[in-house]
Coordinates of C-alpha atoms in Angstrom, one line a residue:
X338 CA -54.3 -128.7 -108.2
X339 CA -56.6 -127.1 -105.1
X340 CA -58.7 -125.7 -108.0
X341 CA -59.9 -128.6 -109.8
X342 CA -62.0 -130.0 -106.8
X343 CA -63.1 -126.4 -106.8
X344 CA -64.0 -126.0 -110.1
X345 CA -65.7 -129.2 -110.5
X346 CA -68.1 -128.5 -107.6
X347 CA -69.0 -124.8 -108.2
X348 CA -70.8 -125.6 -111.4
X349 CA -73.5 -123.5 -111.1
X350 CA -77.2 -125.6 -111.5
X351 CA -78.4 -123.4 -114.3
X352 CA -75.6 -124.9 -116.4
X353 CA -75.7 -128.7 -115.3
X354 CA -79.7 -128.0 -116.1
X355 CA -79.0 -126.9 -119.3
X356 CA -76.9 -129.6 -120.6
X357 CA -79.3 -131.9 -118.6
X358 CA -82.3 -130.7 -120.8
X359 CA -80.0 -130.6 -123.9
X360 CA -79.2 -134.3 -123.5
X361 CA -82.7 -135.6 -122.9
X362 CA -84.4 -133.8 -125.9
X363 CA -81.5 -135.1 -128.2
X364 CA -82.0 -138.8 -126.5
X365 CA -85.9 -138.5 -127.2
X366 CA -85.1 -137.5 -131.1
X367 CA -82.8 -139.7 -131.4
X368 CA -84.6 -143.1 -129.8
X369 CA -88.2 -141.5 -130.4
X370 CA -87.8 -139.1 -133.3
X371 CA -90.2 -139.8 -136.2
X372 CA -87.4 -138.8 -138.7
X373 CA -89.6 -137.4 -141.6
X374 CA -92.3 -134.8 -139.2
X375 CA -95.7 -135.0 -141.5
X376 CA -98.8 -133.1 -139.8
X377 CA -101.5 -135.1 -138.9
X378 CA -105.1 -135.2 -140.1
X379 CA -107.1 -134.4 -137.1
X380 CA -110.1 -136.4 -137.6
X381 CA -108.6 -139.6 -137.5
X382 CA -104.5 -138.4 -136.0
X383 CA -102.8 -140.5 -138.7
X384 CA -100.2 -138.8 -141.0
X385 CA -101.3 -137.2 -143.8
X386 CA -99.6 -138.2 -147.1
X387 CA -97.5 -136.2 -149.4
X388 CA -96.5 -133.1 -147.3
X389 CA -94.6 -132.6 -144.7
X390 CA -93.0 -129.9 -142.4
X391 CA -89.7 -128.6 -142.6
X392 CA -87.8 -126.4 -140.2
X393 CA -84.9 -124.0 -142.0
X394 CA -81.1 -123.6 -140.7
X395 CA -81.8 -120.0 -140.4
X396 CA -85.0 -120.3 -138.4
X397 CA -83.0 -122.1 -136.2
X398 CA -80.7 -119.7 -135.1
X399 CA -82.9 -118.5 -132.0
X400 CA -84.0 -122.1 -131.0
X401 CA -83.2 -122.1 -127.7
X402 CA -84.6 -118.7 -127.4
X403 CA -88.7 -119.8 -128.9
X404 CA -88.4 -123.1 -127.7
X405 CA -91.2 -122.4 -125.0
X406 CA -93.3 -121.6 -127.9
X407 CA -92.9 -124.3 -129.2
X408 CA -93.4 -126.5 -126.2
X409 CA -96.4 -125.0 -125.7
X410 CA -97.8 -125.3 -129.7
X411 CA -97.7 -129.2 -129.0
X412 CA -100.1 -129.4 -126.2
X413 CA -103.6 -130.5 -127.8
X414 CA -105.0 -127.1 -125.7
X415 CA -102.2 -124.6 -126.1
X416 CA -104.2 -122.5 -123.9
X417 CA -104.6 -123.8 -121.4
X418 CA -101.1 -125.0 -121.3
X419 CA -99.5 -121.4 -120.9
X420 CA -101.3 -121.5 -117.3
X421 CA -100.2 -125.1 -116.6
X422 CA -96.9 -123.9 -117.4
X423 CA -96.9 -120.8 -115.3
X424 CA -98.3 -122.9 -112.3
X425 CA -95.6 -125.5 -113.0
X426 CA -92.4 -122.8 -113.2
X427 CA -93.5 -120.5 -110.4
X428 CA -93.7 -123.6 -108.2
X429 CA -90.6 -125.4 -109.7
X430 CA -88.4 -121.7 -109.0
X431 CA -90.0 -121.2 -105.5
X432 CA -89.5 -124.7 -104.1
X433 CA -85.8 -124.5 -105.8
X434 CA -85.0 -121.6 -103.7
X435 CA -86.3 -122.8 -100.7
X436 CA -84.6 -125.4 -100.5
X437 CA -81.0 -123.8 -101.4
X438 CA -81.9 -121.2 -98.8
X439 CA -82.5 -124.0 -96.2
X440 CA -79.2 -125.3 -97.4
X441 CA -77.2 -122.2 -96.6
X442 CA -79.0 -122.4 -93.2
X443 CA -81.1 -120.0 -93.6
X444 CA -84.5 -120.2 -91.4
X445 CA -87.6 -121.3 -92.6
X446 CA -88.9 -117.7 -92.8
X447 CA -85.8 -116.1 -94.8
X448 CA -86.0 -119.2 -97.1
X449 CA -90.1 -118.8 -97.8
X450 CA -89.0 -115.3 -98.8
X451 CA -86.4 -116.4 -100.6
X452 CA -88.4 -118.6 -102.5
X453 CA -91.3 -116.0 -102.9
X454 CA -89.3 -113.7 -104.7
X455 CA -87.6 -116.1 -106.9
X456 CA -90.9 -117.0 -107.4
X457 CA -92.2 -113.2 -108.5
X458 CA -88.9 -112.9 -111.1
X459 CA -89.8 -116.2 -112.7
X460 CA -93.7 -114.8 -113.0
X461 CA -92.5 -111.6 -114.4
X462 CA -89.6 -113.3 -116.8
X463 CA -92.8 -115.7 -117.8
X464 CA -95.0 -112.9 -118.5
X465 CA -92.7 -111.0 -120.8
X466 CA -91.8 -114.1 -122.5
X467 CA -95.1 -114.6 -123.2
X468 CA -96.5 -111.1 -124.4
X469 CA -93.6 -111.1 -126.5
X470 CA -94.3 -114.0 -128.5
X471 CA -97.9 -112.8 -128.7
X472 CA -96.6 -109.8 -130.8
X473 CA -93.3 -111.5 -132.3
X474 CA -93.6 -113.6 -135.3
X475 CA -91.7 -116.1 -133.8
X476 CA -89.7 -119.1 -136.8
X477 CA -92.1 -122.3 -136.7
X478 CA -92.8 -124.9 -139.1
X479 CA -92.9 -124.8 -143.2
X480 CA -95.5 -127.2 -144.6
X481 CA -94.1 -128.7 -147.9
X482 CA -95.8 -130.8 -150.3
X483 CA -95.1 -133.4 -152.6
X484 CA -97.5 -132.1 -155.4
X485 CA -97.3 -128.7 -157.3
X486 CA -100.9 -129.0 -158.1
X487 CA -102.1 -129.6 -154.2
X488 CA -103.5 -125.8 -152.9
X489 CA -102.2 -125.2 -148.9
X490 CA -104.9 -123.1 -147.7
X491 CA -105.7 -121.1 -144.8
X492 CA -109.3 -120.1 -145.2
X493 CA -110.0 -118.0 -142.2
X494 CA -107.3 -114.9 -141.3
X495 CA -108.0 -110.9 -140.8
X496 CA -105.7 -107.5 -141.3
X497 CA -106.1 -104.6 -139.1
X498 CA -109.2 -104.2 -141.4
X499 CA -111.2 -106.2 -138.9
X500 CA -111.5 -104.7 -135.5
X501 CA -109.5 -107.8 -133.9
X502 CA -106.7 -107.6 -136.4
X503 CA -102.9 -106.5 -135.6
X504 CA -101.4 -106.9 -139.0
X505 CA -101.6 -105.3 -142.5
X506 CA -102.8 -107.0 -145.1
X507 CA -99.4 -107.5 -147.4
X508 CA -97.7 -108.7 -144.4
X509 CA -100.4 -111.4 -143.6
X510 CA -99.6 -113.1 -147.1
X511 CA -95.8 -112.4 -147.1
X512 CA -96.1 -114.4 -143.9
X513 CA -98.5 -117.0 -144.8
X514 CA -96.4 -117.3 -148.6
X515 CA -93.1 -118.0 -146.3
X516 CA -94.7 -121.2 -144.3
X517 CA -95.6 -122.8 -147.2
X518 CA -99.1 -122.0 -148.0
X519 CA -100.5 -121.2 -151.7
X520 CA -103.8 -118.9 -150.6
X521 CA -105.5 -117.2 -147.9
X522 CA -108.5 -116.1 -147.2
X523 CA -109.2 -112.1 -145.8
X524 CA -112.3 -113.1 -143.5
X525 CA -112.7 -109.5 -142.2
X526 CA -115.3 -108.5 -139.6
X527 CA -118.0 -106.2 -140.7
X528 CA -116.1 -102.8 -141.2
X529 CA -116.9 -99.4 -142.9
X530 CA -115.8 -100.0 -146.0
X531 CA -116.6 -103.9 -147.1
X532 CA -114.8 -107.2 -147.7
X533 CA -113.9 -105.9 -151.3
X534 CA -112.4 -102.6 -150.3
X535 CA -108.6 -103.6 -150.0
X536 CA -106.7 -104.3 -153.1
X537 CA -104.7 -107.2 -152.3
X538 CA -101.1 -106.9 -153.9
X539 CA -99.9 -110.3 -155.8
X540 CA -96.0 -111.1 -156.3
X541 CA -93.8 -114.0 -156.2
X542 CA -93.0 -113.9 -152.1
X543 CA -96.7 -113.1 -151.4
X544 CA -99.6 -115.7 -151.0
X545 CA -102.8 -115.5 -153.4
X546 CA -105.8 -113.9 -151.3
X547 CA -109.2 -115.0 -151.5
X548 CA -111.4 -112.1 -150.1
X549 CA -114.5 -112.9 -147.7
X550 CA -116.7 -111.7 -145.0
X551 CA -117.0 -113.8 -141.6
X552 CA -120.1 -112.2 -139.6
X553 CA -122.2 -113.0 -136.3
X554 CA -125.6 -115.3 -136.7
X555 CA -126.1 -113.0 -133.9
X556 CA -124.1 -110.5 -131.6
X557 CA -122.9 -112.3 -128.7
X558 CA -124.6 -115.6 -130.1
X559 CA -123.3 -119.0 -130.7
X560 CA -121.4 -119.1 -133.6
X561 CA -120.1 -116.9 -136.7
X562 CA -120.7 -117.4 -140.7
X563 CA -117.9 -117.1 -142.8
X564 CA -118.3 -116.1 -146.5
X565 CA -115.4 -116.5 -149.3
X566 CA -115.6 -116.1 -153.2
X567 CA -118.8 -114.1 -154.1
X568 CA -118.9 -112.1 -156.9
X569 CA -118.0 -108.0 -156.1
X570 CA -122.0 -106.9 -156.1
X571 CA -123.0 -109.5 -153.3
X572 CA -124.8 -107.5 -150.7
X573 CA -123.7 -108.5 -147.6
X574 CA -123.5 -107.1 -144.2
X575 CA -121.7 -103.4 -144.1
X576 CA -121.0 -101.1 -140.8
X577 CA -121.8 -103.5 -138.4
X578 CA -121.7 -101.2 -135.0
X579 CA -120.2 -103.9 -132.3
X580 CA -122.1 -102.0 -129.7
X581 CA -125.6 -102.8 -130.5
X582 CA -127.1 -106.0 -129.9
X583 CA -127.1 -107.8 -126.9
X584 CA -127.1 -111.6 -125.8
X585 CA -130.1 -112.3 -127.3
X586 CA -130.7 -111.8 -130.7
X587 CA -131.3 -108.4 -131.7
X588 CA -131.0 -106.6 -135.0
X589 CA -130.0 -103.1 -135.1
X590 CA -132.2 -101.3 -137.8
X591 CA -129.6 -100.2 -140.2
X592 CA -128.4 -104.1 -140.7
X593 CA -129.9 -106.4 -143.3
X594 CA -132.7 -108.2 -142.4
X595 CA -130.7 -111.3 -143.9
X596 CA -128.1 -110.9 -141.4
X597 CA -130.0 -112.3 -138.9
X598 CA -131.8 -114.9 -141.3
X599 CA -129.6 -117.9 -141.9
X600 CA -131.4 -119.3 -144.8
X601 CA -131.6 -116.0 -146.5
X602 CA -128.4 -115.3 -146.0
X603 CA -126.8 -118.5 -147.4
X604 CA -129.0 -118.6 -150.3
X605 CA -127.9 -114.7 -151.2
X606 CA -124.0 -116.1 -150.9
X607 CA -125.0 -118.8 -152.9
X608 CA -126.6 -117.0 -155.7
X609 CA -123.2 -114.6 -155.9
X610 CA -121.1 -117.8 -156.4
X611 CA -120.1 -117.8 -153.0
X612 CA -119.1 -120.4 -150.0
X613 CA -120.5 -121.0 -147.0
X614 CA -118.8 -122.7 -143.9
X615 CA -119.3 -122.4 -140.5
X616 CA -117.4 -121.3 -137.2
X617 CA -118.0 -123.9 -134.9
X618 CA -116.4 -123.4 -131.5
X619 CA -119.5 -122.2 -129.9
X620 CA -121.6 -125.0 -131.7
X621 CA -123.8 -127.9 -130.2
X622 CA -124.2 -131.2 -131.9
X623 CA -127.7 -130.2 -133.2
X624 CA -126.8 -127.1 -134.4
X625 CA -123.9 -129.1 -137.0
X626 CA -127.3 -130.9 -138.5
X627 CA -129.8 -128.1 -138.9
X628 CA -126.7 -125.9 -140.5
X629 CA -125.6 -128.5 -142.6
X630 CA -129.8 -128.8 -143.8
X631 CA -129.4 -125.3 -144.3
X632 CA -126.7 -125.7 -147.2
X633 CA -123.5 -124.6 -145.1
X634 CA -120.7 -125.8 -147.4
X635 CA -118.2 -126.5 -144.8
X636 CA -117.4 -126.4 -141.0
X637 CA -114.2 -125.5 -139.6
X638 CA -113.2 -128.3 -137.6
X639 CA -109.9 -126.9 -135.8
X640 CA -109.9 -123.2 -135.0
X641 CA -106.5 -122.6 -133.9
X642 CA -107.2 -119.1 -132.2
X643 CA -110.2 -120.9 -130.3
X644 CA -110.3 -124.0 -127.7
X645 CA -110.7 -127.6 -129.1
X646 CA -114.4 -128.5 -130.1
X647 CA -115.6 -131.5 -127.8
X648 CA -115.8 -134.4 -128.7
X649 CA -120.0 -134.9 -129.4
X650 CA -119.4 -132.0 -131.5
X651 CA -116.5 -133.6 -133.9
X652 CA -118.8 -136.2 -133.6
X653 CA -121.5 -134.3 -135.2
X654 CA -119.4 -132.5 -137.9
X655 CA -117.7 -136.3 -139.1
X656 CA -121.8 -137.4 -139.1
X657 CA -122.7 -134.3 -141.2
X658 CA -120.0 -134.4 -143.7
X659 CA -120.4 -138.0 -144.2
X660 CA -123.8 -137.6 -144.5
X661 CA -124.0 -134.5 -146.8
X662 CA -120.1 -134.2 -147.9
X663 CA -119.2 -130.7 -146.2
X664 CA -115.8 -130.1 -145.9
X665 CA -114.6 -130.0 -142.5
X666 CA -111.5 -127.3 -142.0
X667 CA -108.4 -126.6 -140.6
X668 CA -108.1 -122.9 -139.9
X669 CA -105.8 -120.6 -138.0
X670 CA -108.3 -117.5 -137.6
X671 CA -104.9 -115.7 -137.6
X672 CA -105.2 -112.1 -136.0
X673 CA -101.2 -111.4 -136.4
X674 CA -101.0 -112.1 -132.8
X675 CA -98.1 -114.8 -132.7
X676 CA -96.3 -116.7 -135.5
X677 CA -97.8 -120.1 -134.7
X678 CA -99.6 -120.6 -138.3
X679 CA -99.5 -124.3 -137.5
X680 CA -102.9 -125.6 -139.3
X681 CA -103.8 -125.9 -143.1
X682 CA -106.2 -127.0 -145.1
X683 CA -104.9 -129.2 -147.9
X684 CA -107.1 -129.0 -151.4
X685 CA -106.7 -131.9 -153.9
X686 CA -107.8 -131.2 -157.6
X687 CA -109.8 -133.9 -159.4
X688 CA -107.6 -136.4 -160.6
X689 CA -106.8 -135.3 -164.8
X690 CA -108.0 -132.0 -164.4
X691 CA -106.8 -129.0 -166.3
X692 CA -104.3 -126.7 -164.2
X693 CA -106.2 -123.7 -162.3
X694 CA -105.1 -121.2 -159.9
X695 CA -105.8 -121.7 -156.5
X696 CA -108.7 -120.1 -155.5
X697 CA -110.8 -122.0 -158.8
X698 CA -109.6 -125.5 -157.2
X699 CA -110.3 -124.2 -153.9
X700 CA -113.8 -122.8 -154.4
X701 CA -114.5 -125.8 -156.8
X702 CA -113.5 -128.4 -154.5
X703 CA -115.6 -126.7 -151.7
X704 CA -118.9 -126.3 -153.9
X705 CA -118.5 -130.0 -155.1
X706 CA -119.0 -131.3 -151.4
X707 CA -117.0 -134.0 -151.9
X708 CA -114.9 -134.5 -148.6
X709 CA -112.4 -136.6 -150.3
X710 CA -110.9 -133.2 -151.9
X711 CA -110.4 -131.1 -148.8
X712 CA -108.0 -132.4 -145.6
X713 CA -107.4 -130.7 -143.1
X714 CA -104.0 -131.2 -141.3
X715 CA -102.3 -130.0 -137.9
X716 CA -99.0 -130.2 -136.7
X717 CA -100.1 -131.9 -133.4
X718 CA -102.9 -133.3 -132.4
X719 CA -105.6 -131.0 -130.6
X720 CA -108.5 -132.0 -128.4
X721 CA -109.7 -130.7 -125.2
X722 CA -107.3 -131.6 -122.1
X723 CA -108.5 -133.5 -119.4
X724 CA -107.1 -132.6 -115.8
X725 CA -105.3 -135.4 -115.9
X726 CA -103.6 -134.4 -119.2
X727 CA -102.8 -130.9 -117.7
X728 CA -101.4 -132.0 -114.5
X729 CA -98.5 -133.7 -116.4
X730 CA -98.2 -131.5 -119.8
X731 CA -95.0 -129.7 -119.3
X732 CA -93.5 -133.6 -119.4
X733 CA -95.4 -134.1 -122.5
X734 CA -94.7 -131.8 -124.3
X735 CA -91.2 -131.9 -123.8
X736 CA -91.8 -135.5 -125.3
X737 CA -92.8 -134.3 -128.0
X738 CA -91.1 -131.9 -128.8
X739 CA -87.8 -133.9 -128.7
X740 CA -89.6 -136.5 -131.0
X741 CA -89.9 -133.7 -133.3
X742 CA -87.4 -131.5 -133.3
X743 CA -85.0 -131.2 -136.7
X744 CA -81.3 -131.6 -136.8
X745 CA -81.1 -127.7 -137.3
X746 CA -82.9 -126.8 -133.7
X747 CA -81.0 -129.6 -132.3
X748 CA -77.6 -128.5 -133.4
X749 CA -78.5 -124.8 -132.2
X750 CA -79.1 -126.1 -129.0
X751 CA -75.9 -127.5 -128.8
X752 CA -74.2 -124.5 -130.5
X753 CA -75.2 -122.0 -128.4
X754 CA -74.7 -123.8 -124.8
X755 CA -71.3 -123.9 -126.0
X756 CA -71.1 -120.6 -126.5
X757 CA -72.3 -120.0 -123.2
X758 CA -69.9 -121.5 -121.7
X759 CA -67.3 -119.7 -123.2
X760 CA -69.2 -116.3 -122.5
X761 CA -69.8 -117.4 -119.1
X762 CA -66.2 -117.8 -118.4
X763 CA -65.2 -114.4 -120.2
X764 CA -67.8 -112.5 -118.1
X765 CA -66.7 -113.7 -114.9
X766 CA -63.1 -112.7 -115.8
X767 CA -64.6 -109.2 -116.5
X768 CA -66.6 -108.7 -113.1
X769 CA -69.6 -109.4 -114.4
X770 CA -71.9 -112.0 -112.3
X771 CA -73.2 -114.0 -115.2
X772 CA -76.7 -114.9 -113.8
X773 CA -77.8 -111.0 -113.8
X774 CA -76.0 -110.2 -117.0
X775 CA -78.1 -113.1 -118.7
X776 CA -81.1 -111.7 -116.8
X777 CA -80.4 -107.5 -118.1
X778 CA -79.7 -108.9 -121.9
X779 CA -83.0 -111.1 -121.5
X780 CA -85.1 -107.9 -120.2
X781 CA -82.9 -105.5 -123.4
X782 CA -83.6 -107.8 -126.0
X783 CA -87.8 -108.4 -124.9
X784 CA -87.9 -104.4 -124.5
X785 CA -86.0 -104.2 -128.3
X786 CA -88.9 -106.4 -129.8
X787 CA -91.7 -105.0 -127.8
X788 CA -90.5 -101.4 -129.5
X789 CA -89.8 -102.8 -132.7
X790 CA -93.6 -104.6 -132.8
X791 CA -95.3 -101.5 -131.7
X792 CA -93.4 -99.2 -134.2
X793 CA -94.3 -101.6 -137.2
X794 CA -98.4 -102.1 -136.1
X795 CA -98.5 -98.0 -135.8
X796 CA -96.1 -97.5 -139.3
X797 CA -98.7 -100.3 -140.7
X798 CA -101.7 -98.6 -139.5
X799 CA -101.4 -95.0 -140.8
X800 CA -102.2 -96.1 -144.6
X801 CA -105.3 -97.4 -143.8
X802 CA -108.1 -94.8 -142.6
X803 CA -109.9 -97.1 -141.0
X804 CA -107.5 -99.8 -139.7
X805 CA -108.4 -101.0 -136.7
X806 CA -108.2 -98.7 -133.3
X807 CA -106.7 -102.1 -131.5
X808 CA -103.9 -102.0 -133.6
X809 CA -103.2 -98.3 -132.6
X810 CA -103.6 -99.3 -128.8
X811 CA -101.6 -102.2 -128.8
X812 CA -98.4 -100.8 -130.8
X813 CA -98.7 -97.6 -128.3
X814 CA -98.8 -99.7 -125.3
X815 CA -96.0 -102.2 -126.7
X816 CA -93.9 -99.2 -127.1
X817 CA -94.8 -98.2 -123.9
X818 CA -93.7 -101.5 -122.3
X819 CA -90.4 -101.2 -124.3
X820 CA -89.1 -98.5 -122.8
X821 CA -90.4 -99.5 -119.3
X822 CA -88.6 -102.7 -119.9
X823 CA -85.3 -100.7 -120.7
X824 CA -86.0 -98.2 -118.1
X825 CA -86.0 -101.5 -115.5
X826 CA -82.8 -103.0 -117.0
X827 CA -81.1 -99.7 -116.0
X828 CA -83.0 -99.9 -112.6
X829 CA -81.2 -103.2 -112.3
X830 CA -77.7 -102.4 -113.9
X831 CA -77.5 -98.9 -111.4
X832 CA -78.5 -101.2 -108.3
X833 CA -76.1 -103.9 -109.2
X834 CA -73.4 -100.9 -109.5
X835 CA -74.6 -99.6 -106.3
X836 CA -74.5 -102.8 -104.4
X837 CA -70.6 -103.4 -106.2
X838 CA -69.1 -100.6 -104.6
X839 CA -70.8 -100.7 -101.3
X840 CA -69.7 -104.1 -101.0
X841 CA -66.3 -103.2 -101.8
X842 CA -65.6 -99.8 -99.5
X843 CA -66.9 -102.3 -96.5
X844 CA -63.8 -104.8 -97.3
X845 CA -60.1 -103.1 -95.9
X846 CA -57.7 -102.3 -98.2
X847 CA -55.7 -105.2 -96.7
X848 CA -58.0 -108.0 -97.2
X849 CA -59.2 -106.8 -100.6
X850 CA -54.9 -107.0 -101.2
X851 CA -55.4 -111.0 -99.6
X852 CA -58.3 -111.8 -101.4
X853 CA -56.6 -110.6 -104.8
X854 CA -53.8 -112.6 -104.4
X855 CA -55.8 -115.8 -103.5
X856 CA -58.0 -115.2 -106.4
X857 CA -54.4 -115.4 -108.3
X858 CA -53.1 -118.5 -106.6

């Protein structure tokens, strides 16, 4: 009977927090939750009709484990929200600690340390959480649609072909096939050998690719031209060296003059049967009007890997496609770095048209300049954060994440807190202090991935002679961090050890005899 008072009151917090978070995210779904999740069209935020997004029972295995990224995907700046976030935790933790140090009468100074170095895990846990769903390809959201005929597009992506790029080429569509879309675009940087140098495979689990060129106006200037569709003899930029030039423009000899001529070089796209659409998170509002005179066919209105435009400039690009019927995008500007994926651009073939594969109602819809055809679509709303917005983001995207999670995550949520319950109990009846065994898995199983990631972007890179050389340094250095993250989970498991037995010589034989049997009372 002594035990239940007990038992009741040693709850540890990281548990009552848990099912604390658990129930508030399954009250927000279940008072706020928008049932059917449809992205949103981003030039107006209403729902776009006839698709929506779809989260599998096997993706949600590992919920609680990417849930932080997905938090973070529904801030309208995701960037800037993985610093508001830090900021957020690293205080939360510190001020936690101080307090439970202050508690257990600790002085001030002992509990300001113990609150700095709770502080210093968190910021380390944080930091590997993070790098690791930069190189991970973390489960998100499958767009599906309504109509066969629509084409789910993502018009801007690279493969270790471009210097940026961390993924092959085959994986990028196996990827982009499994989330729902229908094509994507291979908008490589300038490299040695061309945008028409990779033969892209085709099969049933792999999404139809669209090759194209994206280039600078000028190095280190404001924005970047993106070409797709031209015919194989279109001479276009090849070798680009990205040492030369400098902020001001300046055209390495061995480049084409066009390169650096934007009129030239949109009418020589044009004449190979090519598109034309614009890059615009460096862009002014004047610059949307004189490119749009120029005969750009398109501006990409959301650049996922890039901050929000502002709002003068959406301003601009609504004027200029109303004005002269440019399609305005939705792209993801993929890299491989994460699995986010969470933009498309939605193309809609002319009512009573004959069937056509994707990239003919793509490239038609987009030479047509009628707006009406092309939507782009995002799975949250994104605009630039105000202060005010940042200060309080963690609590809204918590919101929304609960108003949007599926039954699946939900349920895994669920699921595994009760297993860890269970595992929590069966640890403690094994020796094991369950807060550092939870910490050593969490450190193994980022070190696993980090090894895994590396050995796949070096196995990826050897077929290509010219992949990219920051594919070769990051899969080195994530192996690198692999091991040293094993190496520190050892670190950790011999200090634990250590600490174990010294703890135990220093208690008599007798009293380790009285503490036994009270432990069995």
């Amino acid at each position: 009977m002594k035990t239940d008072g007990k038992s009741a009151a040693n709850i540890p917090p990281a548990m009552i927090a848990l099912y604390a978070w658990i129930a508030l995210i399954t009250f927000i779904s279940l008072v706020f939750g928008r049932g059917v999740f449809a992205p949103v069209d981003p030039r107006t935020d209403l729902p776009v009709q006839g698709v929506h997004l779809a989260f599998s029972a096997r993706d949600s295995v590992v919920e609680p484990f990417t849930a932080l990224f997905h938090l973070l995907e529904t801030l309208p700046d995701y960037k800037s929200g993985i610093v508001v976030f830090l900021i957020w935790i690293v205080v939360g933790v510190s001020l936690f600690f101080f307090l439970t140090a202050r508690r257990r009468g600790e002085q001030t100074g002992g509990a300001v340390r113990s609150g700095i170095r709770a502080a210093c895990v968190a910021l380390m846990l944080y930091g590997i959480y993070i790098c690791t769903a930069l190189t991970s390809h973390f489960p998100n959201w499958t767009i599906v649609k309504d109509d066969p005929a629509v084409v789910v597009a993502d018009l801007h992506t690279h493969s270790i072909y471009s210097h940026d790029g961390v993924i092959a080429a085959k994986a990028n569509m196996r990827l982009h096939k499994l989330r729902g879309y229908d094509l994507v675009a291979f908008t490589e940087h300038v490299n040695p050998w061309g945008p028409y140098s990779v033969h892209y495979s085709k099969g049933e689990d792999l999404a139809v690719a669209l090759a194209g060129i994206e280039i600078p106006v000028y190095y280190g200037g404001n924005f970047y031209l993106i070409a797709i569709g031209m015919e194989r003899n279109t001479p276009l930029p090849n070798g680009l060296a990205w040492s030369q030039g400098t902020r001001q423009p300046m055209a390495p000899k061995d480049l084409p003059s066009y390169l650096w001529n934007i009129d030239k070089f949109i009418a020589t796209v044009h004449a190979h049967h090519g598109i034309i659409f614009t890059v615009a998170f460096h862009l002014n509002a004047s610059d949307v009007t004189a490119l749009a005179e120029a005969g750009v066919d398109g501006f990409e209105y959301i650049n996922f890997g890039h901050p929000p435009l502002h709002d003068d400039v959406r301003q601009a690009l609504l004027n200029a496609q109303q004005r002269f019927g440019v399609a305005l995008l939705a792209c993801n500007d993929w890299h491989g770095w994460t699995g986010a994926l969470n933009v498309w651009t939605l193309i809609y073939p002319p009512a009573g048209s004959a069937p056509s594969t994707p990239e003919e109602v793509t490239l038609a819809a987009l030479r047509a300049h009628d707006a009406r055809d092309i939507v782009p679509a995002v799975a949250y709303p994104v605009h630039p954060m105000h202060w005010q917005e940042l200060v309080v983001a963690p609590f809204t995207a918590v919101y929304s994440y609960g108003k949007t999670i599926s039954g699946w995550q939900l349920l895994s949520w669920w699921l595994w807190a009760v297993l860890l319950v269970a595992m929590t109990k069966l640890w403690r009846q094994r020796g094991y202090a369950p807060a550092q065994l939870a910490l050593r898995l969490y450190i193994v199983i980022a070190g696993l991935l980090a090894l895994i990631n590396g050995a796949t972007m070096l196995v990826n890179s050897y077929p290509y002679l010219f992949s990219s050389p920051l594919n070769y340094k990051t899969g080195w250095w994530s192996m690198i961090a692999g091991l040293m993250l094993l190496l520190i989970e050892r670190v950790i498991a011999f200090c634990n050890r250590a600490a174990a037995d010294q703890s135990g010589s220093a208690i008599p034989s007798h009293s380790r005899q009285q503490q036994s049997r009270s432990d069995d009372d």
